[in-house]
């Protein structure tokens, strides 16, 4: 019996630490293990015993890439618990803040982390010598996202300005003027980036995912909506734990999620796009079409196109929100502690992020549950890997490893978030 | 972090003040802030090092300050000239972030966006646990590193 084991001991160009082991027995991929070895971080335990109004500053520290997402799901859950409905200008500012994070996070992944896979470079440093303009565009896009985060979040990393009931301080219209100029240039860079990635060679691959994303009226989803899926799921955030479960596996420090009835599912840019294509402005749909995308994309290698489309959308949406901005009469509404349970679900760049908190009558957190998108996508990442490995059984070890790493990066996993994750090992027998 | 083109020299301190000796850069930045010559901007950089490329573009020189891994001599100060040489390979492996200091510097070099003069001061750390203060020998090195950086800034100002 011939056994072959392929190990990737450390997966590069993903956020955090993880490894992959493939066991190939008699020409069949027998086992795929994506192991997250980043230490568990116990954020849910850290939150217990803290007041409801301390939560947002704590959860902003969970991830340096998507702190806004943690604040947005956190504030949605706490406000749900307290029965607070924020006014439309506050909601618009939060959506604007999310646009900044989508632009920054997606631009980093598209140009710096994922593009080298398609062009045959080991990393962005090597790619930059031949594709300097593309890298400079990404840096300019990141800067535009940072400008938004700085203005609305108080600073770029671990923002401090969001509070229960609103913001500590809201910007004046005049403060948005330089940011709008930067965003107009960023939108041009985003269109150029989509045209660049549309020229990449994409492996043939079609996957029948169950897509899961938010959906709300006519909005492309960010801060609110019902949780819907391509298989007909349609629930409120409060019912998340009835439909989804988190499981521990012995080889990983991250929990992984599944639909109780159907198993693995996909969240993130491909899911949002497939379930909300009709909510994209016509001009963005036209640009997506010119890059070869239809209303649904089922090739995970083309997720880079979908992210590039979402960057264009986020720039356009941010400009629209700024043009329409009227400062709210008051930056926040007061929040009084009360006992209860609240749930929030928002669209982090990598997909839906679910939070639930339970407080006592003093507003002290008794229980917290945070389910990041990477935990939700681990099942799909392993299923994709099995398919990529089966298709590449005859490849030499280095090429098989490269294909597997690229497959993992299709889903932009944030391992630091999931280890509340890469090394590739292939065993062939 | 904005307006880097108005300044001729950028001093960027990298590190997390809540992670023990990782906070040595910010501690040095605090000492430098009121003492640097006109035209020098002091910046703290917590996580997104790629932003440094935008920040130093237009600056004639940049000085970076960071903690280095324990190697048996906590508080040891090293100055490396990155204008023409790379950070040692072992240093490149130290970040769990997608882009660490070495990657950021090499990306800027590939893009032709390094300042004409670029140096990094590395202070060897001893402990990096969450919530602990600087270790005694690293705390002692803060003053010494501050003076060394001020002396370098004076030499730059003198041309």
Coordinates of C-alpha atoms in Angstrom, one line a residue:
Chain A
X1 CA 0.0 0.0 0.0
X2 CA 1.6 3.3 -1.1
X3 CA 1.3 6.1 1.3
X4 CA 2.3 9.7 0.6
X5 CA 2.2 12.5 3.2
X6 CA 2.6 16.1 2.2
X7 CA 3.1 18.7 4.9
X8 CA 3.0 22.4 4.7
X9 CA 4.4 23.4 8.0
X10 CA 3.6 27.1 7.8
X11 CA 1.2 28.7 5.4
X12 CA 2.5 32.0 4.2
X13 CA 0.5 35.1 3.2
X14 CA -2.4 34.4 5.5
X15 CA -3.1 36.2 8.7
X16 CA -1.9 34.1 11.6
X17 CA -0.4 30.6 12.1
X18 CA -1.6 27.4 10.6
X19 CA -0.5 24.2 8.8
X20 CA -1.9 21.6 6.4
X21 CA -1.5 17.8 6.3
X22 CA -2.7 15.7 3.3
X23 CA -2.7 12.0 3.6
X24 CA -2.8 10.2 0.2
X25 CA -3.4 6.5 0.2
X26 CA -3.5 4.3 -2.9
X27 CA -3.9 7.4 -5.1
X28 CA -6.8 8.8 -3.2
X29 CA -6.8 11.8 -0.8
X30 CA -7.6 10.0 2.4
X31 CA -7.5 12.9 4.9
X32 CA -7.2 16.7 4.9
X33 CA -6.3 18.4 8.1
X34 CA -6.1 22.2 8.3
X35 CA -4.6 22.8 11.7
X36 CA -4.7 26.2 13.4
X37 CA -1.9 26.3 16.0
X38 CA -2.1 29.9 16.9
X39 CA -2.8 29.9 20.6
X40 CA -6.4 30.1 21.6
X41 CA -7.1 33.6 22.8
X42 CA -10.1 33.2 25.1
X43 CA -11.7 36.5 24.2
X44 CA -15.1 35.3 25.2
X45 CA -13.8 34.5 28.7
X46 CA -12.1 37.9 28.8
X47 CA -15.4 39.7 28.1
X48 CA -17.2 38.0 31.0
X49 CA -17.4 40.4 34.0
X50 CA -16.9 43.5 31.9
X51 CA -19.6 46.1 31.5
X52 CA -21.6 46.3 28.2
X53 CA -20.0 49.7 27.4
X54 CA -16.5 48.2 27.6
X55 CA -17.2 45.5 25.0
X56 CA -16.4 47.6 21.9
X57 CA -13.0 48.6 23.0
X58 CA -12.1 45.1 23.9
X59 CA -13.4 43.4 20.8
X60 CA -11.6 46.0 18.6
X61 CA -8.3 44.3 19.8
X62 CA -9.2 40.9 18.5
X63 CA -8.0 41.5 15.0
X64 CA -5.6 44.1 13.5
X65 CA -7.1 43.5 10.0
X66 CA -10.8 43.7 10.8
X67 CA -11.3 45.6 14.0
X68 CA -14.3 47.5 12.6
X69 CA -16.1 44.2 11.9
X70 CA -15.8 43.2 15.6
X71 CA -17.0 46.6 16.7
X72 CA -19.9 46.6 14.2
X73 CA -21.2 43.1 15.2
X74 CA -20.5 44.0 18.9
X75 CA -22.4 47.2 18.8
X76 CA -25.3 45.6 16.8
X77 CA -25.6 42.9 19.5
X78 CA -25.4 45.3 22.5
X79 CA -27.9 47.7 20.9
X80 CA -30.2 44.7 20.1
X81 CA -29.9 43.7 23.8
X82 CA -30.8 47.2 25.0
X83 CA -33.5 47.9 22.4
X84 CA -31.7 50.8 20.8
X85 CA -32.4 51.8 17.2
X86 CA -29.7 54.3 15.9
X87 CA -30.8 57.1 13.7
X88 CA -30.1 57.0 9.9
X89 CA -27.1 59.3 10.0
X90 CA -25.4 57.1 12.6
X91 CA -26.2 54.1 10.6
X92 CA -24.7 55.8 7.5
X93 CA -21.5 56.6 9.4
X94 CA -21.1 53.0 10.5
X95 CA -21.6 51.8 6.9
X96 CA -19.0 54.3 5.8
X97 CA -16.6 53.0 8.4
X98 CA -17.2 49.5 7.1
X99 CA -16.4 50.7 3.6
X100 CA -13.0 51.8 4.8
X101 CA -12.3 48.4 6.3
X102 CA -13.5 46.5 3.2
X103 CA -11.3 48.7 1.0
X104 CA -8.2 48.2 3.2
X105 CA -8.6 44.5 3.9
X106 CA -9.6 43.4 0.3
X107 CA -6.9 45.6 -1.3
X108 CA -4.2 44.0 0.9
X109 CA -5.4 40.5 0.1
X110 CA -6.0 41.0 -3.7
X111 CA -2.7 42.7 -4.6
X112 CA -0.3 41.7 -1.9
X113 CA -1.3 38.2 -0.7
X114 CA -3.3 36.5 -3.5
X115 CA -2.0 38.0 -6.8
X116 CA 1.5 36.5 -6.5
X117 CA -0.1 33.0 -6.7
X118 CA -1.5 33.7 -10.2
X119 CA 1.6 35.4 -11.5
X120 CA 4.1 32.8 -10.2
X121 CA 5.9 34.9 -7.6
X122 CA 6.9 33.8 -4.2
X123 CA 5.6 36.9 -2.6
X124 CA 4.6 40.6 -3.1
X125 CA 8.2 41.7 -2.7
X126 CA 9.3 39.6 -5.8
X127 CA 6.1 40.6 -7.7
X128 CA 6.7 44.4 -7.0
X129 CA 9.8 44.5 -9.2
X130 CA 7.6 43.6 -12.3
X131 CA 4.2 44.9 -11.2
X132 CA 5.2 48.0 -9.3
X133 CA 2.2 50.0 -10.5
X134 CA -0.3 47.4 -9.2
X135 CA 1.4 47.4 -5.8
X136 CA 1.4 51.2 -5.7
X137 CA -2.3 51.2 -6.5
X138 CA -2.9 48.8 -3.6
X139 CA -0.9 51.0 -1.2
X140 CA -3.0 54.0 -2.4
X141 CA -6.2 52.0 -1.9
X142 CA -5.1 51.0 1.6
X143 CA -4.3 54.6 2.4
X144 CA -7.8 55.7 1.3
X145 CA -9.3 53.0 3.6
X146 CA -7.0 54.1 6.4
X147 CA -8.1 57.8 5.9
X148 CA -11.7 56.7 6.5
X149 CA -10.8 54.6 9.5
X150 CA -8.7 57.4 11.0
X151 CA -11.5 60.0 10.6
X152 CA -14.4 57.8 11.8
X153 CA -12.6 55.3 14.1
X154 CA -10.3 57.8 15.8
X155 CA -7.2 55.9 14.5
X156 CA -6.3 53.2 11.9
X157 CA -5.7 50.3 14.2
X158 CA -8.0 49.2 17.0
X159 CA -10.4 52.2 16.6
X160 CA -11.8 53.9 19.6
X161 CA -14.6 56.2 18.4
X162 CA -17.6 53.7 18.2
X163 CA -19.8 53.6 21.2
X164 CA -23.1 51.9 22.2
X165 CA -25.8 54.3 20.8
X166 CA -23.7 56.0 18.2
X167 CA -20.2 57.5 18.1
X168 CA -18.2 59.5 20.7
X169 CA -17.6 62.2 18.1
X170 CA -19.0 62.6 14.6
X171 CA -17.1 64.4 11.8
X172 CA -18.2 67.7 10.2
X173 CA -19.0 67.8 6.5
X174 CA -15.8 69.8 5.9
X175 CA -13.7 67.0 7.5
X176 CA -14.9 64.6 4.8
X177 CA -13.6 66.8 1.9
X178 CA -10.0 65.5 1.7
X179 CA -11.2 61.9 2.3
X180 CA -13.6 62.2 -0.6
X181 CA -10.8 63.3 -2.9
X182 CA -8.7 60.4 -1.8
X183 CA -11.6 58.0 -2.4
X184 CA -12.2 59.4 -5.9
X185 CA -8.6 58.5 -6.8
X186 CA -9.0 55.2 -5.0
X187 CA -12.0 54.3 -7.1
X188 CA -10.0 54.7 -10.3
X189 CA -7.2 52.5 -8.7
X190 CA -9.9 49.9 -7.8
X191 CA -11.1 49.8 -11.4
X192 CA -7.6 49.4 -12.7
X193 CA -7.0 46.7 -10.1
X194 CA -10.0 44.7 -11.4
X195 CA -8.8 45.0 -15.0
X196 CA -5.4 43.8 -13.9
X197 CA -6.7 40.7 -12.0
X198 CA -9.1 39.9 -14.8
X199 CA -6.1 39.1 -17.0
X200 CA -4.9 36.4 -14.5
X201 CA -5.0 32.7 -15.6
X202 CA -7.7 31.0 -13.5
X203 CA -7.7 27.2 -13.0
X204 CA -11.0 25.5 -14.0
X205 CA -12.9 24.7 -10.9
X206 CA -16.6 24.8 -10.1
X207 CA -17.9 24.2 -6.6
X208 CA -21.4 23.8 -5.5
X209 CA -21.2 25.8 -2.3
X210 CA -24.1 26.8 0.0
X211 CA -23.5 30.5 0.1
X212 CA -24.5 32.3 3.4
X213 CA -24.6 36.1 3.7
X214 CA -26.8 38.9 5.0
X215 CA -29.6 40.5 2.9
X216 CA -31.4 43.6 3.7
X217 CA -34.0 45.5 1.5
X218 CA -32.1 47.1 -1.4
X219 CA -28.7 47.4 0.4
X220 CA -25.5 45.5 -0.5
X221 CA -25.1 44.1 3.0
X222 CA -22.8 45.4 5.6
X223 CA -24.3 46.2 9.0
X224 CA -27.7 44.7 9.0
X225 CA -30.0 42.2 7.5
X226 CA -31.3 38.6 7.7
X227 CA -29.0 35.7 7.3
X228 CA -29.9 34.0 4.0
X229 CA -28.4 31.2 2.0
X230 CA -28.5 29.8 -1.5
X231 CA -30.3 26.8 -0.2
X232 CA -33.2 28.8 1.1
X233 CA -32.2 29.7 4.7
X234 CA -33.7 32.9 5.8
X235 CA -33.4 33.7 9.5
X236 CA -32.9 36.6 11.9
X237 CA -29.4 36.9 13.6
X238 CA -31.1 35.9 16.9
X239 CA -31.8 32.4 15.4
X240 CA -28.2 31.8 14.3
X241 CA -27.3 29.3 16.9
X242 CA -30.5 27.3 16.1
X243 CA -29.2 26.7 12.5
X244 CA -25.4 26.7 12.9
X245 CA -23.2 24.8 15.3
X246 CA -19.6 25.1 16.3
X247 CA -17.4 22.0 16.8
X248 CA -14.0 21.4 18.1
X249 CA -11.6 19.2 16.2
X250 CA -8.6 17.7 18.0
X251 CA -5.9 19.0 15.5
X252 CA -6.9 22.7 15.7
X253 CA -7.2 25.4 18.2
X254 CA -10.0 27.0 16.3
X255 CA -13.6 26.0 16.5
X256 CA -15.3 25.3 13.2
X257 CA -18.9 25.9 12.2
X258 CA -21.4 24.0 10.2
X259 CA -25.1 24.2 9.2
X260 CA -26.8 21.8 11.6
X261 CA -28.8 20.3 8.7
X262 CA -26.4 20.5 5.8
X263 CA -22.8 20.9 6.9
X264 CA -20.2 23.1 5.4
X265 CA -21.1 26.4 3.9
X266 CA -19.3 29.5 2.5
X267 CA -19.3 33.1 3.8
X268 CA -17.4 36.1 2.4
X269 CA -17.2 38.0 -0.8
X270 CA -18.3 35.2 -3.1
X271 CA -21.4 34.5 -0.9
X272 CA -22.3 38.2 -0.5
X273 CA -22.0 38.7 -4.3
X274 CA -24.0 35.7 -5.3
X275 CA -26.8 36.5 -2.8
X276 CA -26.9 40.3 -3.4
X277 CA -25.9 40.8 -7.0
X278 CA -29.2 42.5 -7.6
X279 CA -28.3 45.1 -5.0
X280 CA -25.1 46.2 -6.7
X281 CA -25.3 49.4 -8.7
X282 CA -25.6 48.9 -12.5
X283 CA -22.2 50.5 -13.1
X284 CA -20.5 48.0 -10.7
X285 CA -22.4 45.1 -12.3
X286 CA -21.2 46.3 -15.7
X287 CA -17.6 46.4 -14.5
X288 CA -17.9 42.9 -13.0
X289 CA -19.3 41.7 -16.3
X290 CA -16.4 43.2 -18.2
X291 CA -14.1 41.2 -15.9
X292 CA -15.9 38.0 -16.9
X293 CA -18.1 37.6 -13.8
X294 CA -21.8 36.7 -14.1
X295 CA -24.4 37.1 -11.3
X296 CA -22.9 34.1 -9.4
X297 CA -19.2 33.0 -9.2
X298 CA -18.6 29.4 -8.3
X299 CA -14.9 29.2 -9.0
X300 CA -13.1 29.9 -5.8
X301 CA -9.9 30.9 -7.7
X302 CA -12.0 33.8 -9.1
X303 CA -12.8 35.1 -5.6
X304 CA -10.0 37.6 -6.3
X305 CA -12.2 39.1 -9.0
X306 CA -15.2 39.3 -6.6
X307 CA -13.1 41.0 -4.0
X308 CA -11.8 43.5 -6.6
X309 CA -15.5 44.3 -7.5
X310 CA -16.3 44.8 -3.8
X311 CA -13.5 47.3 -3.5
X312 CA -14.9 49.3 -6.4
X313 CA -18.4 49.1 -4.7
X314 CA -17.0 50.2 -1.3
X315 CA -15.3 53.2 -2.9
X316 CA -18.5 54.2 -4.7
X317 CA -20.7 53.6 -1.7
X318 CA -18.4 55.6 0.5
X319 CA -18.5 58.5 -1.9
X320 CA -22.3 58.3 -2.0
X321 CA -22.5 58.3 1.8
X322 CA -20.2 61.2 2.1
X323 CA -22.1 63.2 -0.5
X324 CA -25.4 62.6 1.4
X325 CA -24.0 63.1 4.8
X326 CA -25.7 65.4 7.2
X327 CA -24.3 65.4 10.8
X328 CA -26.8 63.8 13.3
X329 CA -28.4 66.1 15.8
X330 CA -26.5 64.2 18.6
X331 CA -23.6 61.8 18.2
X332 CA -25.1 59.1 20.4
X333 CA -28.1 58.2 22.4
X334 CA -27.6 57.3 26.1
X335 CA -27.6 53.6 27.0
X336 CA -28.8 52.3 30.4
X337 CA -27.7 48.9 31.6
X338 CA -30.3 46.1 31.6
X339 CA -30.4 42.4 31.9
X340 CA -31.0 40.5 28.6
X341 CA -29.5 38.7 25.6
X342 CA -28.6 40.4 22.3
X343 CA -27.4 39.1 19.0
X344 CA -25.6 41.0 16.1
X345 CA -24.4 39.8 12.7
X346 CA -22.6 42.0 10.2
X347 CA -20.5 41.4 7.1
X348 CA -16.8 41.5 7.9
X349 CA -14.6 41.5 4.8
X350 CA -14.2 37.7 5.1
X351 CA -17.9 37.1 5.8
X352 CA -20.6 37.2 8.4
X353 CA -19.4 37.7 12.0
X354 CA -21.9 36.7 14.7
X355 CA -21.8 38.0 18.3
X356 CA -24.2 37.2 21.2
X357 CA -24.0 38.7 24.7
X358 CA -26.0 38.1 27.9
X359 CA -25.9 40.7 30.6
X360 CA -27.2 40.9 34.2
X361 CA -29.2 43.9 35.5
X362 CA -26.0 45.9 36.0
X363 CA -25.1 45.5 32.3
X364 CA -22.2 43.2 33.2
X365 CA -21.5 40.5 30.6
X366 CA -22.3 37.0 31.8
X367 CA -21.8 35.2 28.6
X368 CA -20.3 36.0 25.2
X369 CA -20.2 34.1 21.9
X370 CA -18.2 35.3 18.9
X371 CA -18.2 33.3 15.6
X372 CA -15.7 34.7 13.1
X373 CA -16.0 34.1 9.3
X374 CA -12.8 32.0 9.1
X375 CA -14.2 29.5 11.6
X376 CA -17.2 29.3 9.4
X377 CA -15.2 28.7 6.2
X378 CA -12.8 26.0 7.5
X379 CA -15.0 23.2 6.4
X380 CA -15.2 24.6 2.8
X381 CA -11.4 25.2 2.8
X382 CA -10.8 21.6 3.6
X383 CA -13.3 20.4 0.9
X384 CA -11.7 22.7 -1.7
X385 CA -8.3 21.3 -0.7
X386 CA -9.4 17.7 -1.1
X387 CA -10.6 18.6 -4.7
X388 CA -7.4 20.5 -5.5
X389 CA -5.2 17.6 -4.1
X390 CA -7.2 15.0 -6.1
X391 CA -6.7 17.0 -9.3
X392 CA -3.0 17.3 -8.5
X393 CA -2.0 13.8 -7.4
X394 CA 0.5 13.5 -10.2
X395 CA 2.2 16.8 -9.5
X396 CA 5.5 17.0 -7.7
X397 CA 5.5 17.9 -4.1
X398 CA 6.4 21.6 -4.5
X399 CA 3.7 22.2 -7.2
X400 CA 1.0 20.4 -5.2
X401 CA 1.9 22.4 -2.1
X402 CA 1.7 25.6 -4.1
X403 CA -1.7 24.7 -5.5
X404 CA -3.0 23.9 -2.0
X405 CA -1.7 27.1 -0.5
X406 CA -3.3 29.1 -3.4
X407 CA -6.6 27.2 -2.7
X408 CA -6.5 28.2 1.0
X409 CA -5.7 31.9 0.1
X410 CA -8.8 31.8 -2.2
X411 CA -10.7 32.3 1.1
X412 CA -8.5 34.9 2.7
X413 CA -8.5 33.1 6.0
X414 CA -7.8 35.2 9.1
X415 CA -6.3 32.7 11.4
X416 CA -5.7 35.1 14.3
X417 CA -9.5 35.6 14.4
X418 CA -10.3 31.9 14.1
X419 CA -8.0 30.9 17.0
X420 CA -10.0 31.9 19.5
X421 CA -4.8 28.4 12.5
X422 CA -0.8 27.0 8.2
X423 CA 2.1 24.2 7.8
X424 CA 1.1 21.7 4.7
X425 CA 1.8 18.0 5.3
X426 CA 0.9 15.4 2.7
X427 CA 1.1 11.7 3.6
X428 CA 1.0 9.4 0.5
X429 CA 0.5 5.7 1.0
Chain B
X1 CA -0.5 59.3 10.1
X2 CA -0.6 61.8 7.2
X3 CA 1.3 64.5 5.5
X4 CA 4.6 62.8 5.5
X5 CA 5.8 65.0 2.6
X6 CA 6.0 68.0 4.8
X7 CA 8.8 66.5 6.9
X8 CA 12.3 65.7 5.9
X9 CA 12.9 63.0 8.4
X10 CA 10.5 60.3 9.8
X11 CA 11.1 58.5 13.1
X12 CA 8.8 55.5 13.4
X13 CA 8.5 53.5 16.6
X14 CA 7.1 50.0 16.1
X15 CA 5.6 48.0 18.9
X16 CA 2.7 47.4 21.3
X17 CA 3.1 49.2 24.7
X18 CA 0.9 46.5 26.3
X19 CA 3.3 43.7 25.4
X20 CA 6.2 44.2 27.7
X21 CA 9.5 44.9 25.9
X22 CA 7.6 45.2 22.6
X23 CA 6.8 48.6 23.9
X24 CA 10.4 49.8 23.9
X25 CA 9.9 51.6 20.6
X26 CA 6.9 53.6 21.8
X27 CA 8.8 54.4 25.1
X28 CA 11.7 55.8 23.1
X29 CA 9.2 57.8 20.9
X30 CA 7.7 59.4 24.0
X31 CA 11.2 60.6 25.0
X32 CA 12.0 61.8 21.5
X33 CA 8.8 63.7 20.8
X34 CA 9.6 67.0 22.5
X35 CA 13.3 66.9 21.7
X36 CA 13.6 66.3 18.0
X37 CA 14.7 69.1 15.6
X38 CA 12.2 70.9 13.4
X39 CA 11.3 68.9 10.3
X40 CA 11.5 65.6 12.2
X41 CA 8.2 63.7 12.7
X42 CA 7.8 61.1 15.3
X43 CA 5.3 58.4 14.7
X44 CA 4.1 55.3 16.5
X45 CA 3.1 52.3 14.4
X46 CA 1.1 49.6 16.1
X47 CA 0.3 47.1 13.5
X48 CA 0.0 48.1 9.8
X49 CA 3.6 48.5 8.8
X50 CA 2.8 48.8 5.1
X51 CA 1.4 52.2 5.9
X52 CA 5.1 53.2 6.6
X53 CA 5.7 53.2 2.9
X54 CA 3.1 55.9 2.4
X55 CA 4.4 57.7 5.4
X56 CA 8.1 58.0 4.5
X57 CA 7.5 58.7 0.8
X58 CA 8.8 62.2 0.3
X59 CA 11.1 62.1 3.4
X60 CA 14.8 62.2 2.8
X61 CA 15.5 59.9 5.7
X62 CA 13.8 57.6 8.1
X63 CA 14.8 56.0 11.4
X64 CA 12.8 53.0 12.6
X65 CA 12.8 51.7 16.2
X66 CA 11.8 48.2 17.1
X67 CA 12.3 45.5 19.7
X68 CA 14.3 42.4 18.6
X69 CA 14.0 38.8 19.9
X70 CA 15.7 37.7 23.1
X71 CA 19.3 36.5 22.4
X72 CA 20.8 36.5 25.8
X73 CA 21.6 40.2 26.1
X74 CA 18.4 42.2 26.9
X75 CA 18.7 45.9 26.4
X76 CA 21.4 45.5 23.7
X77 CA 21.1 48.3 21.1
X78 CA 21.9 47.6 17.5
X79 CA 21.8 50.1 14.6
X80 CA 21.4 48.6 11.1
X81 CA 21.7 50.6 8.0
X82 CA 18.9 49.5 5.7
X83 CA 19.7 51.9 2.8
X84 CA 21.7 49.3 1.0
X85 CA 21.4 46.1 3.0
X86 CA 18.5 43.9 4.1
X87 CA 17.4 43.0 7.6
X88 CA 18.9 39.7 8.7
X89 CA 16.9 36.7 7.5
X90 CA 16.1 35.6 11.0
X91 CA 14.5 38.9 11.7
X92 CA 12.1 38.4 8.7
X93 CA 10.5 35.4 10.4
X94 CA 9.4 37.1 13.5
X95 CA 6.1 38.6 12.6
X96 CA 2.8 36.7 12.6
X97 CA 1.4 39.5 10.5
X98 CA 1.3 39.2 6.7
X99 CA 3.8 42.1 6.4
X100 CA 6.5 42.6 9.0
X101 CA 9.2 45.1 9.1
X102 CA 11.6 43.2 6.8
X103 CA 8.9 42.6 4.2
X104 CA 7.8 46.2 4.3
X105 CA 11.3 47.5 3.8
X106 CA 12.0 45.0 0.9
X107 CA 8.7 45.9 -0.7
X108 CA 9.6 49.6 -0.6
X109 CA 13.0 48.8 -2.0
X110 CA 11.5 46.8 -4.9
X111 CA 9.2 49.8 -5.6
X112 CA 12.1 52.3 -5.5
X113 CA 10.3 54.0 -2.5
X114 CA 12.9 53.8 0.2
X115 CA 14.1 57.0 1.7
X116 CA 17.7 57.8 0.7
X117 CA 18.8 57.1 4.2
X118 CA 17.1 54.4 6.3
X119 CA 18.3 53.0 9.6
X120 CA 16.7 50.8 12.2
X121 CA 17.5 50.8 15.9
X122 CA 16.8 47.4 17.5
X123 CA 16.6 47.0 21.2
X124 CA 16.9 43.3 22.3
X125 CA 13.9 42.4 24.4
X126 CA 13.5 39.9 27.2
X127 CA 9.8 39.5 27.9
X128 CA 6.7 40.1 25.7
X129 CA 3.8 39.0 27.9
X130 CA 0.5 40.9 27.7
X131 CA 0.3 43.6 30.3
X132 CA 3.8 43.5 31.7
X133 CA 6.1 46.6 31.9
X134 CA 9.5 47.0 30.2
X135 CA 12.1 44.6 31.8
X136 CA 14.7 46.5 33.9
X137 CA 17.6 46.2 31.4
X138 CA 15.3 47.2 28.4
X139 CA 14.0 50.2 30.5
X140 CA 17.6 51.2 31.1
X141 CA 18.3 51.1 27.3
X142 CA 15.5 53.6 26.6
X143 CA 17.5 56.7 27.6
X144 CA 20.7 55.4 25.8
X145 CA 18.8 54.7 22.6
X146 CA 17.0 58.1 22.7
X147 CA 20.4 59.9 23.0
X148 CA 21.9 57.8 20.1
X149 CA 18.9 58.7 17.9
X150 CA 19.0 62.4 18.8
X151 CA 22.8 62.4 18.0
X152 CA 22.0 60.8 14.6
X153 CA 19.3 63.4 13.9
X154 CA 21.8 66.2 14.8
X155 CA 24.3 64.8 12.4
X156 CA 21.7 64.6 9.7
X157 CA 20.7 68.2 10.4
X158 CA 24.3 69.3 10.1
X159 CA 24.4 67.5 6.7

